[in-house]
mmCIF file of C-alpha atoms in Angstrom:
data_model
loop_
_atom_site.group_PDB
_atom_site.id
_atom_site.type_symbol
_atom_site.label_atom_id
_atom_site.label_comp_id
_atom_site.label_asym_id
_atom_site.label_seq_id
_atom_site.Cartn_x
_atom_site.Cartn_y
_atom_site.Cartn_z
ATOM 1 C CA UNK A 17 77.254 64.165 129.305
ATOM 2 C CA UNK A 18 80.455 63.597 131.223
ATOM 3 C CA UNK A 19 81.798 61.298 128.510
ATOM 4 C CA UNK A 20 81.227 63.901 125.773
ATOM 5 C CA UNK A 21 83.151 66.629 127.582
ATOM 6 C CA UNK A 22 86.682 65.305 126.836
ATOM 7 C CA UNK A 23 85.822 64.898 123.139
ATOM 8 C CA UNK A 24 84.448 68.435 122.907
ATOM 9 C CA UNK A 25 87.472 69.799 124.719
ATOM 10 C CA UNK A 26 89.874 68.009 122.359
ATOM 11 C CA UNK A 27 87.868 69.189 119.340
ATOM 12 C CA UNK A 28 87.876 72.770 120.643
ATOM 13 C CA UNK A 29 91.624 72.670 121.277
ATOM 14 C CA UNK A 30 92.281 71.266 117.808
ATOM 15 C CA UNK A 31 90.152 73.949 116.147
ATOM 16 C CA UNK A 32 91.545 76.695 118.358
ATOM 17 C CA UNK A 33 95.144 75.727 117.618
ATOM 18 C CA UNK A 34 94.632 76.545 113.934
ATOM 19 C CA UNK A 35 93.765 80.133 114.851
ATOM 20 C CA UNK A 36 96.972 80.452 116.853
ATOM 21 C CA UNK A 37 99.205 79.765 113.849
ATOM 22 C CA UNK A 38 100.235 83.183 112.559
ATOM 23 C CA UNK A 39 101.469 83.484 108.982
ATOM 24 C CA UNK A 40 104.784 85.281 108.979
ATOM 25 C CA UNK A 41 105.449 88.020 106.472
ATOM 26 C CA UNK A 42 108.166 87.580 103.850
ATOM 27 C CA UNK A 43 109.562 90.525 101.881
ATOM 28 C CA UNK A 44 110.777 88.460 98.937
ATOM 29 C CA UNK A 45 108.693 88.618 95.797
ATOM 30 C CA UNK A 46 106.920 91.225 93.688
ATOM 31 C CA UNK A 47 104.946 94.007 95.354
ATOM 32 C CA UNK A 48 102.506 96.431 93.689
ATOM 33 C CA UNK A 49 101.102 99.542 95.349
ATOM 34 C CA UNK A 50 97.764 101.286 94.865
ATOM 35 C CA UNK A 51 99.253 103.666 92.238
ATOM 36 C CA UNK A 52 100.651 100.843 90.092
ATOM 37 C CA UNK A 53 104.303 101.159 91.096
ATOM 38 C CA UNK A 54 106.003 97.832 91.646
ATOM 39 C CA UNK A 55 109.124 96.495 93.272
ATOM 40 C CA UNK A 56 110.791 93.130 93.329
ATOM 41 C CA UNK A 57 112.906 91.850 96.199
ATOM 42 C CA UNK A 58 114.872 88.790 95.132
ATOM 43 C CA UNK A 59 116.388 87.467 98.365
ATOM 44 C CA UNK A 60 116.993 88.513 101.950
ATOM 45 C CA UNK A 61 120.351 87.248 103.258
ATOM 46 C CA UNK A 62 121.113 85.940 106.768
ATOM 47 C CA UNK A 63 122.135 89.439 107.915
ATOM 48 C CA UNK A 64 118.809 90.912 106.772
ATOM 49 C CA UNK A 65 120.241 92.747 103.742
ATOM 50 C CA UNK A 66 118.303 92.670 100.499
ATOM 51 C CA UNK A 67 118.398 94.089 96.993
ATOM 52 C CA UNK A 68 115.961 94.408 94.162
ATOM 53 C CA UNK A 69 114.404 96.833 91.741
ATOM 54 C CA UNK A 70 111.654 99.448 91.788
ATOM 55 C CA UNK A 71 109.577 100.704 88.859
ATOM 56 C CA UNK A 72 107.538 103.755 89.761
ATOM 57 C CA UNK A 73 104.260 104.592 88.059
ATOM 58 C CA UNK A 74 104.446 108.263 89.061
ATOM 59 C CA UNK A 75 107.115 110.886 88.538
ATOM 60 C CA UNK A 76 107.474 114.658 88.428
ATOM 61 C CA UNK A 77 110.181 114.517 85.751
ATOM 62 C CA UNK A 78 109.618 114.530 82.013
ATOM 63 C CA UNK A 79 112.334 111.861 81.627
ATOM 64 C CA UNK A 80 111.376 108.333 80.640
ATOM 65 C CA UNK A 81 110.701 106.282 83.771
ATOM 66 C CA UNK A 82 113.220 103.436 84.110
ATOM 67 C CA UNK A 83 113.648 100.482 86.418
ATOM 68 C CA UNK A 84 115.751 101.585 89.402
ATOM 69 C CA UNK A 85 117.868 99.601 91.878
ATOM 70 C CA UNK A 86 117.010 99.333 95.542
ATOM 71 C CA UNK A 87 118.980 98.189 98.578
ATOM 72 C CA UNK A 88 117.681 97.644 102.062
ATOM 73 C CA UNK A 89 117.663 95.814 105.345
ATOM 74 C CA UNK A 90 115.055 94.008 107.398
ATOM 75 C CA UNK A 91 115.336 93.438 111.131
ATOM 76 C CA UNK A 92 117.055 90.091 111.719
ATOM 77 C CA UNK A 93 114.432 88.641 114.035
ATOM 78 C CA UNK A 94 110.845 89.715 113.363
ATOM 79 C CA UNK A 95 108.621 90.485 116.314
ATOM 80 C CA UNK A 96 106.524 87.723 117.851
ATOM 81 C CA UNK A 97 103.674 88.386 115.433
ATOM 82 C CA UNK A 98 105.958 87.887 112.407
ATOM 83 C CA UNK A 99 105.615 91.518 111.287
ATOM 84 C CA UNK A 100 109.152 92.583 110.341
ATOM 85 C CA UNK A 101 110.215 96.199 110.039
ATOM 86 C CA UNK A 102 112.490 97.203 107.176
ATOM 87 C CA UNK A 103 113.999 100.104 105.274
ATOM 88 C CA UNK A 104 115.296 100.524 101.753
ATOM 89 C CA UNK A 105 116.710 103.148 99.424
ATOM 90 C CA UNK A 106 115.880 103.598 95.745
ATOM 91 C CA UNK A 107 118.493 105.370 93.606
ATOM 92 C CA UNK A 108 116.361 106.560 90.666
ATOM 93 C CA UNK A 109 117.971 105.700 87.326
ATOM 94 C CA UNK A 110 116.145 108.439 85.436
ATOM 95 C CA UNK A 111 116.531 111.463 87.720
ATOM 96 C CA UNK A 112 118.907 113.116 90.156
ATOM 97 C CA UNK A 113 117.004 111.999 93.223
ATOM 98 C CA UNK A 114 116.881 109.271 95.829
ATOM 99 C CA UNK A 115 114.056 107.975 98.006
ATOM 100 C CA UNK A 116 114.217 106.222 101.352
ATOM 101 C CA UNK A 117 111.363 104.020 102.532
ATOM 102 C CA UNK A 118 110.680 102.593 105.970
ATOM 103 C CA UNK A 119 107.899 100.223 106.798
ATOM 104 C CA UNK A 120 106.499 97.065 108.242
ATOM 105 C CA UNK A 121 105.080 93.886 106.728
ATOM 106 C CA UNK A 122 101.673 92.649 107.931
ATOM 107 C CA UNK A 123 99.398 89.717 107.122
ATOM 108 C CA UNK A 124 95.746 90.772 106.878
ATOM 109 C CA UNK A 125 92.753 88.733 108.060
ATOM 110 C CA UNK A 126 92.605 86.961 104.662
ATOM 111 C CA UNK A 127 96.257 85.849 104.781
ATOM 112 C CA UNK A 128 97.439 88.482 102.278
ATOM 113 C CA UNK A 129 100.807 90.106 102.945
ATOM 114 C CA UNK A 130 100.667 93.921 103.026
ATOM 115 C CA UNK A 131 103.511 96.431 103.285
ATOM 116 C CA UNK A 132 102.797 99.708 105.061
ATOM 117 C CA UNK A 133 105.489 102.259 104.318
ATOM 118 C CA UNK A 134 106.433 105.914 104.536
ATOM 119 C CA UNK A 135 108.916 107.539 102.197
ATOM 120 C CA UNK A 136 111.029 110.640 101.767
ATOM 121 C CA UNK A 137 112.317 111.795 98.366
ATOM 122 C CA UNK A 138 115.219 114.221 98.004
ATOM 123 C CA UNK A 139 116.601 115.746 94.826
#
């Protein structure tokens, strides 16, 4: 029994180490929310600034919905869990309004990246 203990300990440490590796969240890519709106963030530069586009699926205006530009920033060094906070502004191309979003990026238990945001729209 004494001889098996080191092997079991090494096996446990090897298996346990996999659980310690936390997938870090990346904002770049295409994101779709539960209402069908989508945004694309192309790159995040070394200073944390990013740009992209937003296409909303919902609007209170009768105007045709158009792709709108967004600009934002992500904190330079994400927290230890790799869950960066960020903010961005969408200047709507089809209305006289602007929306600011703030949020955080998380990785769920299945490894899927999820953005949780709040927003404020002003006309």
